[in-house]
Coordinates of C-alpha atoms and ligand atoms in Angstrom, one line a residue:
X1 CA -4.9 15.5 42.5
X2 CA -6.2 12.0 42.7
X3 CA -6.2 10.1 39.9
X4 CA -9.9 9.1 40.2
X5 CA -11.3 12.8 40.7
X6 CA -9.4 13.5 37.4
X7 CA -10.9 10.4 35.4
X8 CA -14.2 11.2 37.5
X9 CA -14.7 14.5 35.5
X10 CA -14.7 13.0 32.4
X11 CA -16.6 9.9 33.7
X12 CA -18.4 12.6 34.1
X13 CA -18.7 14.2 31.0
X14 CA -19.7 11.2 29.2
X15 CA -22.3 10.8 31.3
X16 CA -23.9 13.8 30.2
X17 CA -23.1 13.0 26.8
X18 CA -24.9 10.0 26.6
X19 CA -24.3 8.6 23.5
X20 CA -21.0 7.4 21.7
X21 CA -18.8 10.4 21.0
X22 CA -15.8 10.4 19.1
X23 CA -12.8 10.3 20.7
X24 CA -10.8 13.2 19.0
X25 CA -13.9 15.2 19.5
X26 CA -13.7 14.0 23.1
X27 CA -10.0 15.1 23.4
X28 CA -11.2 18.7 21.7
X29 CA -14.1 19.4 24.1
X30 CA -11.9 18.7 27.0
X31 CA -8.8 20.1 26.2
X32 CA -6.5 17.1 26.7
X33 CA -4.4 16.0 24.1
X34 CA -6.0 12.5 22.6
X35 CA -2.8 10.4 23.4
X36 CA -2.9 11.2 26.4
X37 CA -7.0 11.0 27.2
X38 CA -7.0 7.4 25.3
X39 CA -3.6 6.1 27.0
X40 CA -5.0 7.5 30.4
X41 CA -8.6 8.1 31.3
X42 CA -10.4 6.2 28.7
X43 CA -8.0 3.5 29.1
X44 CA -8.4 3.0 32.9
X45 CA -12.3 3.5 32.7
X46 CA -12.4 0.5 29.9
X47 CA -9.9 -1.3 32.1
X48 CA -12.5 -1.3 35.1
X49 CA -15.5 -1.8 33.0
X50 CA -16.8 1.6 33.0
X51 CA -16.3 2.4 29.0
X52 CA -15.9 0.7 26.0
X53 CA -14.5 1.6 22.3
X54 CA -15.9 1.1 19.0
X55 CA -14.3 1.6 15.7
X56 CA -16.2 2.6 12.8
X57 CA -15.4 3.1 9.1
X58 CA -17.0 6.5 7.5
X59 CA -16.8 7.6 4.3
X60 CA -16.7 11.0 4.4
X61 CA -18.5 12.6 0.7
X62 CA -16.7 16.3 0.4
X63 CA -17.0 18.1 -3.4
X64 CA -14.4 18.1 -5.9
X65 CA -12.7 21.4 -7.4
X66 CA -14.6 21.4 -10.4
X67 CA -18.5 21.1 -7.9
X68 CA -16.6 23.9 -6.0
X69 CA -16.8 26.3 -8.6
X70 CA -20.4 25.5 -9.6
X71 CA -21.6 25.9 -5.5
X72 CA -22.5 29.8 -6.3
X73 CA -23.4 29.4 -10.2
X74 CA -25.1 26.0 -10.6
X75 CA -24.5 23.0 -12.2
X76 CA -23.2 22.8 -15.9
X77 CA -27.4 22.1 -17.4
X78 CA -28.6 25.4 -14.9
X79 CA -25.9 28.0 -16.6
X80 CA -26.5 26.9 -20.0
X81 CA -30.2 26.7 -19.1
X82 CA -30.7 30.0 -17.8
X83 CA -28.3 30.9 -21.0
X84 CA -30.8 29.8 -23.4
X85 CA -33.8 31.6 -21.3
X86 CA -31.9 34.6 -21.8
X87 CA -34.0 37.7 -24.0
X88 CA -36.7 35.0 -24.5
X89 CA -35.3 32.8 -26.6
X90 CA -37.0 29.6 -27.0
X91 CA -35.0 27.6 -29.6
X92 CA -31.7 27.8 -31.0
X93 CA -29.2 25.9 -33.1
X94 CA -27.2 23.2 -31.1
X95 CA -24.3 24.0 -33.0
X96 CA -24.2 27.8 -32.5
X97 CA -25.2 27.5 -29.2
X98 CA -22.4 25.4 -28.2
X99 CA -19.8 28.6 -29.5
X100 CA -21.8 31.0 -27.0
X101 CA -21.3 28.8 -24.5
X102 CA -17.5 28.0 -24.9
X103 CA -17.7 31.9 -25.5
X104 CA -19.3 33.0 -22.6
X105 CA -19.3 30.5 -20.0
X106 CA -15.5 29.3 -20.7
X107 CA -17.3 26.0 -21.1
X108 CA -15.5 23.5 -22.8
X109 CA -17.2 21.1 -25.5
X110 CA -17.0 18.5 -23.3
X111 CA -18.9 19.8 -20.6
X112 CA -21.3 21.7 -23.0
X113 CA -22.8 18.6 -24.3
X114 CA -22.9 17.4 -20.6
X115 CA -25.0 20.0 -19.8
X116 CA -27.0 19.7 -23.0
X117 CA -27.8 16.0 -22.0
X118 CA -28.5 16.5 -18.8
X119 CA -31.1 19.1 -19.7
X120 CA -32.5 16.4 -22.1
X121 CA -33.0 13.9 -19.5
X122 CA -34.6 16.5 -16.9
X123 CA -37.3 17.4 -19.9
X124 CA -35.9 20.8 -19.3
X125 CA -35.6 21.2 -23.3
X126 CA -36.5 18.8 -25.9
X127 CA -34.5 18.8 -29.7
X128 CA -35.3 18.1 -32.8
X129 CA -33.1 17.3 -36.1
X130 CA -36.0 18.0 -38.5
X131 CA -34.2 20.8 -40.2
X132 CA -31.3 18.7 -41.1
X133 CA -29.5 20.6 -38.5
X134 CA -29.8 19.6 -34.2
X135 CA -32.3 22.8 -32.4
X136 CA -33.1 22.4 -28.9
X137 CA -36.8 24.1 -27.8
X138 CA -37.3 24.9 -24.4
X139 CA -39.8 22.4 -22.5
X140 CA -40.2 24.0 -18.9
X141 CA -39.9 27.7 -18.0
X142 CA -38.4 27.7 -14.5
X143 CA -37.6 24.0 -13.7
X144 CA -37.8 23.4 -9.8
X145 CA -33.8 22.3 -8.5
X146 CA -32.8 18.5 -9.5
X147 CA -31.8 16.1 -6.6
X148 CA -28.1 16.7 -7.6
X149 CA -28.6 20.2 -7.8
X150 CA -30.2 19.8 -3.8
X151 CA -27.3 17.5 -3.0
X152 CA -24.9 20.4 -4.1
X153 CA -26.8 22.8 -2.4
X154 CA -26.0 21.0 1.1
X155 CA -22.3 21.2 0.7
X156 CA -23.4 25.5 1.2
X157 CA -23.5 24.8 5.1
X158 CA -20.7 21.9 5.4
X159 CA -17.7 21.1 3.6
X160 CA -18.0 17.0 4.1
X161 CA -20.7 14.9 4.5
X162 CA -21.2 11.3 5.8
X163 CA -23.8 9.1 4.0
X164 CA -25.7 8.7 6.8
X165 CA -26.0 12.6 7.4
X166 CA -27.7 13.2 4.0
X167 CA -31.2 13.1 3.7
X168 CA -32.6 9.2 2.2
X169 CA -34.7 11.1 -1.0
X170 CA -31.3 12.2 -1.9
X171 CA -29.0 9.3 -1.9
X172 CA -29.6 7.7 -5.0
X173 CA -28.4 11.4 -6.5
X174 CA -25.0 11.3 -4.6
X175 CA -24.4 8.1 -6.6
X176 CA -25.1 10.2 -10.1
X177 CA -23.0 13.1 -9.1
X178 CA -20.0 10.3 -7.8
X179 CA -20.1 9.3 -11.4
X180 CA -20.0 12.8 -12.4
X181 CA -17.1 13.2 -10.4
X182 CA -18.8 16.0 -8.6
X183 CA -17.9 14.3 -5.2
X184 CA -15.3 11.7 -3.6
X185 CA -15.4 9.8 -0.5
X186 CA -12.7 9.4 1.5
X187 CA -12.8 6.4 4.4
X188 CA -11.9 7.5 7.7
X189 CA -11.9 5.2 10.6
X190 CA -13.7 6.4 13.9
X191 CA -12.9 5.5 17.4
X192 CA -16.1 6.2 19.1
X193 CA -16.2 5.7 23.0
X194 CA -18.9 5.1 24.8
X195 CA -20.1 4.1 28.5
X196 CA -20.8 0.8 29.7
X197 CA -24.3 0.5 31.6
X198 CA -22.4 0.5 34.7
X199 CA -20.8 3.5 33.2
X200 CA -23.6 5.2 32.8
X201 CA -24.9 5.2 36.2
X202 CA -21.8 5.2 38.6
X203 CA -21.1 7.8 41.2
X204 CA -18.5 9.0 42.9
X205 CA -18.9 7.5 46.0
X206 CA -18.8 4.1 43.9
X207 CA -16.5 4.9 41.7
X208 CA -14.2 5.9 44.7
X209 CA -14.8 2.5 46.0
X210 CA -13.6 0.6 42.8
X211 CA -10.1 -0.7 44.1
X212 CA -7.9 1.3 41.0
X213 CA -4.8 -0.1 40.4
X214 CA -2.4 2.7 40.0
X215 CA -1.3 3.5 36.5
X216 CA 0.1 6.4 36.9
X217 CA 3.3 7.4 39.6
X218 CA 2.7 11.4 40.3
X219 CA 6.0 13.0 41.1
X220 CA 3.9 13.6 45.1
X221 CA 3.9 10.2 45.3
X222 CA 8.0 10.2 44.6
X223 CA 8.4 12.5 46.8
X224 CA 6.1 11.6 50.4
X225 CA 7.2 8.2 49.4
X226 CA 3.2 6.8 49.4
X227 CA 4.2 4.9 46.1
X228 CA 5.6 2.1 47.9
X229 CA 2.5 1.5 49.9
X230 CA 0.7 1.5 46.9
X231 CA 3.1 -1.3 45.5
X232 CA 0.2 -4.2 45.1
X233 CA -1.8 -2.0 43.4
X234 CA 0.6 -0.5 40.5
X235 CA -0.9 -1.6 37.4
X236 CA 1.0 -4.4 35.7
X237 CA 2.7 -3.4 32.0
X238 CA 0.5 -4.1 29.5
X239 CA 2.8 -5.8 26.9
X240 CA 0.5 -7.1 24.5
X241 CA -1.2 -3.6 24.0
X242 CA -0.7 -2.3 20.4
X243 CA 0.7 1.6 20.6
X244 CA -0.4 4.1 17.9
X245 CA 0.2 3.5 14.5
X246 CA 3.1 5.4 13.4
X247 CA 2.8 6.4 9.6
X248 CA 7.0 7.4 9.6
X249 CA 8.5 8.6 5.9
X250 CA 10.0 6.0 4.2
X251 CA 11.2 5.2 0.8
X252 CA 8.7 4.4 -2.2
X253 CA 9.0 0.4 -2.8
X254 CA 9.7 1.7 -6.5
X255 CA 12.7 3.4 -5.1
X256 CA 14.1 0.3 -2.8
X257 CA 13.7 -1.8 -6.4
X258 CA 15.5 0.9 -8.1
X259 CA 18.4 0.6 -6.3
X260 CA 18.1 -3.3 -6.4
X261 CA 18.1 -3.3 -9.9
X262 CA 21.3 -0.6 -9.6
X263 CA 23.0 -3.2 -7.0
X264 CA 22.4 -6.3 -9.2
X265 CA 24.0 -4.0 -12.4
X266 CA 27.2 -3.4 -10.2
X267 CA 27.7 -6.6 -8.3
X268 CA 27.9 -8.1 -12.2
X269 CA 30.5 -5.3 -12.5
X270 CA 28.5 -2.7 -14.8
X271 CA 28.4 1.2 -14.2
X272 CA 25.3 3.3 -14.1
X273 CA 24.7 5.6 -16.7
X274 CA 22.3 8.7 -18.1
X275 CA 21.3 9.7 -21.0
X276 CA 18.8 12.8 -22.4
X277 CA 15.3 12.3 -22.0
X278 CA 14.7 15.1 -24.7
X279 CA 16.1 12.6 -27.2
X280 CA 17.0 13.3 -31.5
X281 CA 14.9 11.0 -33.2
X282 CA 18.2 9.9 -34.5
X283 CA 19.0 8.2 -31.4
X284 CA 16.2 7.1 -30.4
X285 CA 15.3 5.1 -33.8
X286 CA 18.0 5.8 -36.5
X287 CA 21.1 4.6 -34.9
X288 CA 19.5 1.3 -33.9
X289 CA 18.5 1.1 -37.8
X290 CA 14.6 1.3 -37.3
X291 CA 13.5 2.6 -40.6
X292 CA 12.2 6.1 -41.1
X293 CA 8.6 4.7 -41.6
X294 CA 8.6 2.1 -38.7
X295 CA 5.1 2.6 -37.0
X296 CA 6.6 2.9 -33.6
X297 CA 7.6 6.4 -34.9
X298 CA 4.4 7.6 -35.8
X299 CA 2.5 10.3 -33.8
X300 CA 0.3 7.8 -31.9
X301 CA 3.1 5.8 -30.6
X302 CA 5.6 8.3 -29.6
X303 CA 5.6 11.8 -27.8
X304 CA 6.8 14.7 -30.4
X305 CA 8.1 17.8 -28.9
X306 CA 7.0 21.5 -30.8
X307 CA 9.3 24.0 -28.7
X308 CA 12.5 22.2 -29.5
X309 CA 11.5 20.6 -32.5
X310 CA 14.8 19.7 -33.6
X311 CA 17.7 18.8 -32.4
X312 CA 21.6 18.6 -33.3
X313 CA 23.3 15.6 -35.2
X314 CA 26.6 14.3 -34.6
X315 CA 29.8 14.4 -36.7
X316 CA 29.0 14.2 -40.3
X317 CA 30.9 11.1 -41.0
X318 CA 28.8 9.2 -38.7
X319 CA 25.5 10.5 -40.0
X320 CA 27.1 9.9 -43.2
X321 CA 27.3 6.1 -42.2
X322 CA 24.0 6.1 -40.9
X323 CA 22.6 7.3 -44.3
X324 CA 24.2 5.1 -46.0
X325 CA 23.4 2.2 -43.6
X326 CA 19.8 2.6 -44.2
X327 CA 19.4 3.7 -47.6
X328 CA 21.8 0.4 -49.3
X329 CA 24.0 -1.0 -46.3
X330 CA 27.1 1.2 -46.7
X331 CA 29.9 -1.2 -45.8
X332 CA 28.1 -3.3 -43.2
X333 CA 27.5 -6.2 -45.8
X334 CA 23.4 -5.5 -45.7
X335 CA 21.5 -4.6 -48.3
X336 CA 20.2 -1.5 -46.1
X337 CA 16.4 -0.6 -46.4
X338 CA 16.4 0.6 -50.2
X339 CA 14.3 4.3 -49.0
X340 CA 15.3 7.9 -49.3
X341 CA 16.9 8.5 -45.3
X342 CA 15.8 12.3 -44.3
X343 CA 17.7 14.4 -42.2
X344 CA 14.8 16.4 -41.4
X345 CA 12.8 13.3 -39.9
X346 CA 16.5 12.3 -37.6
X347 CA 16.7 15.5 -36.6
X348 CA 13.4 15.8 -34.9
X349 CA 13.3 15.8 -30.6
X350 CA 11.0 13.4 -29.0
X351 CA 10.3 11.8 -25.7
X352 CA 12.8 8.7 -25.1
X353 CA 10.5 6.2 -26.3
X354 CA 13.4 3.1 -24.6
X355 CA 16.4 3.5 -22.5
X356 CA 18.5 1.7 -25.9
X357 CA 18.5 5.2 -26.8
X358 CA 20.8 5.8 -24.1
X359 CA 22.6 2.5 -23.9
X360 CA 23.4 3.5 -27.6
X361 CA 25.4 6.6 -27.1
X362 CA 27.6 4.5 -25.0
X363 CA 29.3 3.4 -28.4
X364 CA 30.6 6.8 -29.1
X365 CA 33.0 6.6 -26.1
X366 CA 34.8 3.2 -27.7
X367 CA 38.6 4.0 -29.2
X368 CA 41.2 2.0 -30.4
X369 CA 42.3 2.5 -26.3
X370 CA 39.1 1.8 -24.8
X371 CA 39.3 -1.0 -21.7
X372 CA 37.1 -3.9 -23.2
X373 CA 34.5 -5.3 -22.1
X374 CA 32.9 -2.4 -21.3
X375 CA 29.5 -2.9 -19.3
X376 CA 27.2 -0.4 -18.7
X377 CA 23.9 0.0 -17.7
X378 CA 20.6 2.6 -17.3
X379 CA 17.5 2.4 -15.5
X380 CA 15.5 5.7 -16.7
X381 CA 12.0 7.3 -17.5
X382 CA 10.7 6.7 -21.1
X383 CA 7.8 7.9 -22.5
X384 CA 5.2 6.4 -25.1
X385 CA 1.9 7.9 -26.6
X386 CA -0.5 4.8 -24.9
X387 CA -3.6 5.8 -23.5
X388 CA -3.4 4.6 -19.9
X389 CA -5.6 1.6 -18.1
X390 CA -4.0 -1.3 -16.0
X391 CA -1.4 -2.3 -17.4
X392 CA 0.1 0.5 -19.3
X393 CA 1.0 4.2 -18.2
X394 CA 2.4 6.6 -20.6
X395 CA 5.6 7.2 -18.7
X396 CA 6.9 4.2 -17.3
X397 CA 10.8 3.1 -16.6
X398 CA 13.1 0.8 -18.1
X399 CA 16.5 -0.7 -17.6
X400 CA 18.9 -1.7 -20.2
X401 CA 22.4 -3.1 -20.0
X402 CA 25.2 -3.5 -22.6
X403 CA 28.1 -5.1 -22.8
X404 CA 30.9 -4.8 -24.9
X405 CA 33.9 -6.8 -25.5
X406 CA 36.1 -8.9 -27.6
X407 CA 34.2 -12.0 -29.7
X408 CA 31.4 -12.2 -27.7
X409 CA 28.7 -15.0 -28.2
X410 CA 25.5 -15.6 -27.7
X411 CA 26.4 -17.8 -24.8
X412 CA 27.7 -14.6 -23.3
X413 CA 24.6 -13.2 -23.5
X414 CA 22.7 -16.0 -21.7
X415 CA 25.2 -16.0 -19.0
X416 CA 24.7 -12.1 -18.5
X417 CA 21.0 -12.9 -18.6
X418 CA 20.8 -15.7 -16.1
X419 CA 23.2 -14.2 -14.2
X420 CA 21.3 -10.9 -14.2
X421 CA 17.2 -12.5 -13.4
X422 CA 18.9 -15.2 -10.8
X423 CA 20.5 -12.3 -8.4
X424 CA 17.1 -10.3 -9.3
X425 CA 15.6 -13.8 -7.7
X426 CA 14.4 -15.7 -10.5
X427 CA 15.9 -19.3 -10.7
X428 CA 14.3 -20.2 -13.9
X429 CA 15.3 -18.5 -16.8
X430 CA 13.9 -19.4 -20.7
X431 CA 15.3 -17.4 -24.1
X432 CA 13.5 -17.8 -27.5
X433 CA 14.3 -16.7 -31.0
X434 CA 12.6 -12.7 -30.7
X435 CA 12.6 -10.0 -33.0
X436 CA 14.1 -6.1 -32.4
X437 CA 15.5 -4.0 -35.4
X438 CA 18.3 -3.3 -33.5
X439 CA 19.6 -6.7 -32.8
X440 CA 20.7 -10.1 -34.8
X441 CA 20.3 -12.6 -33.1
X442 CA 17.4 -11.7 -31.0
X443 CA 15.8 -13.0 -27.8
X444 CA 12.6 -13.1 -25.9
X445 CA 13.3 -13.6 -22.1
X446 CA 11.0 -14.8 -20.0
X447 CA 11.7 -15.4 -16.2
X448 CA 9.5 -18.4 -13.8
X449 CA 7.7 -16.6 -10.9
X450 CA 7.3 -19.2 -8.0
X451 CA 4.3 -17.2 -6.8
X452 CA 2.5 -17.3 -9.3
X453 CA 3.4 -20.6 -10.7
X454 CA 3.7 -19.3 -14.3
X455 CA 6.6 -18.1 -17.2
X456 CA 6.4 -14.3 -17.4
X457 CA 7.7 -12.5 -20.2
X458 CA 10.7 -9.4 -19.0
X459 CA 11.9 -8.3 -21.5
X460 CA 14.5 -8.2 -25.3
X461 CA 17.7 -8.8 -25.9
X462 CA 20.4 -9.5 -28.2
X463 CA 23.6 -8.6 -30.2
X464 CA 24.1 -4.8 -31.7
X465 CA 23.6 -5.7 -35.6
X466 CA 26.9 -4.2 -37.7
X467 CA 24.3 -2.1 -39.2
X468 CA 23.7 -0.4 -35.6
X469 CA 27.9 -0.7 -34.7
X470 CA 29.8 0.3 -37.4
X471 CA 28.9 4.3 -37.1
X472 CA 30.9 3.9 -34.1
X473 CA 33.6 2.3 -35.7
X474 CA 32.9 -0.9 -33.7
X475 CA 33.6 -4.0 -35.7
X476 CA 34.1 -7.6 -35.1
X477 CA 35.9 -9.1 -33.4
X478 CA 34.1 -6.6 -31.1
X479 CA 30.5 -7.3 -30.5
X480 CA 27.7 -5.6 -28.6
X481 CA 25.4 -7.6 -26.0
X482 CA 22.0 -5.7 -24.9
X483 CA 19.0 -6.4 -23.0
X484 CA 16.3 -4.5 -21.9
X485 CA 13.1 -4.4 -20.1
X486 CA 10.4 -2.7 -18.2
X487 CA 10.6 -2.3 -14.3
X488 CA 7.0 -1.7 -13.4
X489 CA 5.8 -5.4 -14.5
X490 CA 8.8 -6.4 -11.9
X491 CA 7.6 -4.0 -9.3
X492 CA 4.3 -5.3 -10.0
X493 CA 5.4 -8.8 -9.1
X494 CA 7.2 -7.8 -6.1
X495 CA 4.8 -6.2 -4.2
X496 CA 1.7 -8.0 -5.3
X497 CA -0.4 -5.1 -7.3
X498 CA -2.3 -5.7 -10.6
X499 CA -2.7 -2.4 -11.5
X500 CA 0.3 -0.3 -12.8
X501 CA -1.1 2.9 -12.0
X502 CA -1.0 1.9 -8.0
X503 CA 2.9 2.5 -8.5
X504 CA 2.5 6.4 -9.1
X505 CA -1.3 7.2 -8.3
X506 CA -0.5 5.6 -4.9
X507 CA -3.5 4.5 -3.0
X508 CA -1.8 6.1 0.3
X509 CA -2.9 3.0 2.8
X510 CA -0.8 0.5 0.6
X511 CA 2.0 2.5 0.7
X512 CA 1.4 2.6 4.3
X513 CA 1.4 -0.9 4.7
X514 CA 3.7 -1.6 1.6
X515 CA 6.5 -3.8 4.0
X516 CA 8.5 -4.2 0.7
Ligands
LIG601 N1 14.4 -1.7 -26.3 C1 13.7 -2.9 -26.3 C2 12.3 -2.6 -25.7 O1 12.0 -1.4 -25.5 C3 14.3 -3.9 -25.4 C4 15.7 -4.4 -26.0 C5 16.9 -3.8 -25.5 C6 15.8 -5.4 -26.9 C7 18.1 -4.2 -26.0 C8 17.0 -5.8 -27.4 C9 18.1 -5.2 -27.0 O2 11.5 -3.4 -25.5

């Protein structure tokens, strides 16, 4: 077949189409796989002025889970509404009411007092708190559908909607039921195609007359040898043409700064280690001598597990130190806390609330034998109790490092530090005085982003106190350097978002695009 007859019948097609169709639904009505109908007919007809593209964003409205279940029952207000109709009832107690609900309609409180004020602002029922008590009275008997109820009606005959498909009386009620998270959009771009004027009229005479280059060498022409009569008419490549998008797998930017962070750590000669997530309260807070009523170990702040509640200590002797350590110093030369210390409260399991809790263990492994300095390092989940906005998350990572050696010094620690942010590629590095129970002296560390043009702060350090060391037998003239800090503000930096939750929730475009 001649190429032109072949683009003729969709030339064709179009022509009885009319008006812009979408290219997929192109490539489904004819049967020919979109790659090819785009790199081949629709491609040559643009080429000789026949069609043209257009690209349109859409934003395609479909119902979330929660609408799906109310498509056959109603909305939250209707159930409970045609609840309260039930056996004539015409008033009843708020509070009571909101029991037969949960009761028989599995409705939570939540969406029960949803319901209740949606009814309220239709007039449906009206309430009144005259007896000291809140009733609700029914207003109207059989209340004609609300716009949002329409709106959810239309998703009966289509799963997805565009804007412009639904009717204009009912947009302002999409809006509502968006913010009732009754319904999402999702932006699709469209590739419509469409005829040129010329287009639209051509035959096939004319179009036959149209001197086509040739962009396409059939295996006839290979073989009767036509092709190199043809040769001034073979289409020249097209080099500056963009090809498809290709969305390949890759690696999550997190990932790739992971395993930066891990190649920093071992270039300075550390090795990686892990630790429990499950943690004993005891590592987590007691061994780095945060007192038994330190707030960061209330409920609020940290994640407290039921199922198993508590966990195992280690050797007596070293709890035995511990004790002591808090409650008047033991031998470490402090004066300790001066409070009762509980085995019940060390023993209980929480969520790592800070990879120190892992760093920590570390000291266990030291003997008389051990090959000093030792250097060691973790980048792992924690967990803290925060409720979750921009810039925090309730699970988030960290990376900690420790080093330990013969007569140390604070010096030390500044070197590891610079050392550490330069090859992480910050130049500027500042230290100030800090506080952390764990540590004496402590340091604030706060690294120069040229991007930004401003000091960020990244993270605690310091030196293990004796109080934290000593458990482990580890005494001067061997000293304990540590740092820590959070990688998501570092990731943050690197690729440019200012809102954490981008990093896990990802919005699946910047990934896409993410060249990091
Ligand atoms: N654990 C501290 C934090 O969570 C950081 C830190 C680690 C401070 C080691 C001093 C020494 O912020």
């Amino acid at each position: 077949i001649s190429i032109k007859t072949e683009h003729f019948a969709i030339l064709q097609k179009l022509q009885k189409i009319r008006k812009p169709i979408e290219a997929r639904s192109l490539s489904e009505k004819l049967k020919i796989p979109y790659e090819k109908l785009m790199s081949g007919a629709i491609f040559s007809l643009e080429q000789v002025g026949l069609a043209k593209f257009q690209e349109e964003e859409l934003e395609l409205i479909t119902l979330t889970k929660e609408a799906k279940s109310y498509l056959n029952l109603g909305l939250p207000e209707r159930q409970i509404f045609n609840m309260l109709g039930k056996n004539d009832r015409k008033e009843v107690k708020l509070l009571d009411f909101a029991k037969e609900i949960e009761e028989k309609l599995n409705f939570q409180k939540r969406l029960f007092f949803v319901g209740i004020s949606k009814m309220k602002k239709n007039r449906w029922i009206l309430s009144s708190k005259s007896m000291g008590y809140e009733q609700i009275f029914i207003n109207k008997e059989s209340p004609e559908k609300t716009e949002e109820e329409q709106v959810l009606d239309l998703f009966k005959d289509k799963i997805s909607y565009s804007l412009s498909e639904i009717p204009k009386k009912l947009r302002e009620a999409i809006n509502s039921i968006y913010n009732r998270k009754l319904v999402k959009k999702n932006k699709r771009i469209l590739r419509l195609v469409e005829l040129t004027p010329k287009g639209k009229i051509i035959t096939k005479e004319e179009l036959q007359l149209i001197d086509e280059e040739i962009n396409l060498i059939s295996s006839e022409m290979l073989k009767d040898g036509s092709w190199k009569k043809n040769l001034s008419n073979l289409k020249n490549y097209e080099v500056n043409a963009l090809g498809p998008n290709i969305t390949a797998g890759k690696y999550h930017p997190l990932t790739i700064i992971i395993n930066e962070v891990r190649e920093v750590f071992h270039s300075m000669g550390f090795e990686e280690i892990k630790g429990p997530i499950v943690e004993e309260a005891f590592y987590n807070f007691d061994c780095l001598f945060q007192p038994q009523d330190h707030p960061a170990r209330e409920m609020q702040d940290t994640f407290y597990l039921k199922n198993p509640a508590e966990g195992k200590l280690p050797k007596k002797k070293i709890v035995e130190v511990i004790k002591n350590t808090h409650e008047n110093g033991g031998t470490t030369g402090s004066t300790g806390w001066g409070y009762k210390w509980s085995e019940e409260i060390a023993k209980k399991m929480l969520l790592r609330t800070h990879t120190t809790a892992t760093t920590i263990r570390r000291l266990s492994h030291i003997t008389k034998k051990s090959k000093l300095p030792m250097k060691v390092f973790c980048v792992d989940r924690v967990f803290r109790n925060e409720s979750e906005d921009k810039t925090h998350l309730a699970q988030f990572m960290q990376i900690d490092g420790i080093v330990i050696g013969e007569n140390l010094t604070l010096s030390d620690l500044i070197g590891q530090l610079v050392e550490f942010y330069k090859r992480m590629g910050f130049e500027k590095v500042v230290t100030r005085p800090g506080f952390f129970p764990y540590t004496e002296p402590s340091m604030e560390i706060s690294v120069y982003s040229k991007e930004l043009g401003a000091w960020l702060e990244m993270g605690g350090s310091g030196m293990f106190r004796p109080e934290v060391t000593y458990a482990w037998g580890v005494k001067d003239p061997v000293r304990v350097l540590a740092w820590g800090m959070g990688l998501e503000r570092l990731a943050m930096l690197k690729l440019k978002r200012n809102d954490i939750r981008d990093l896990y929730q990802s919005p699946i475009e910047w990934l896409r695009e993410a060249s990091y």
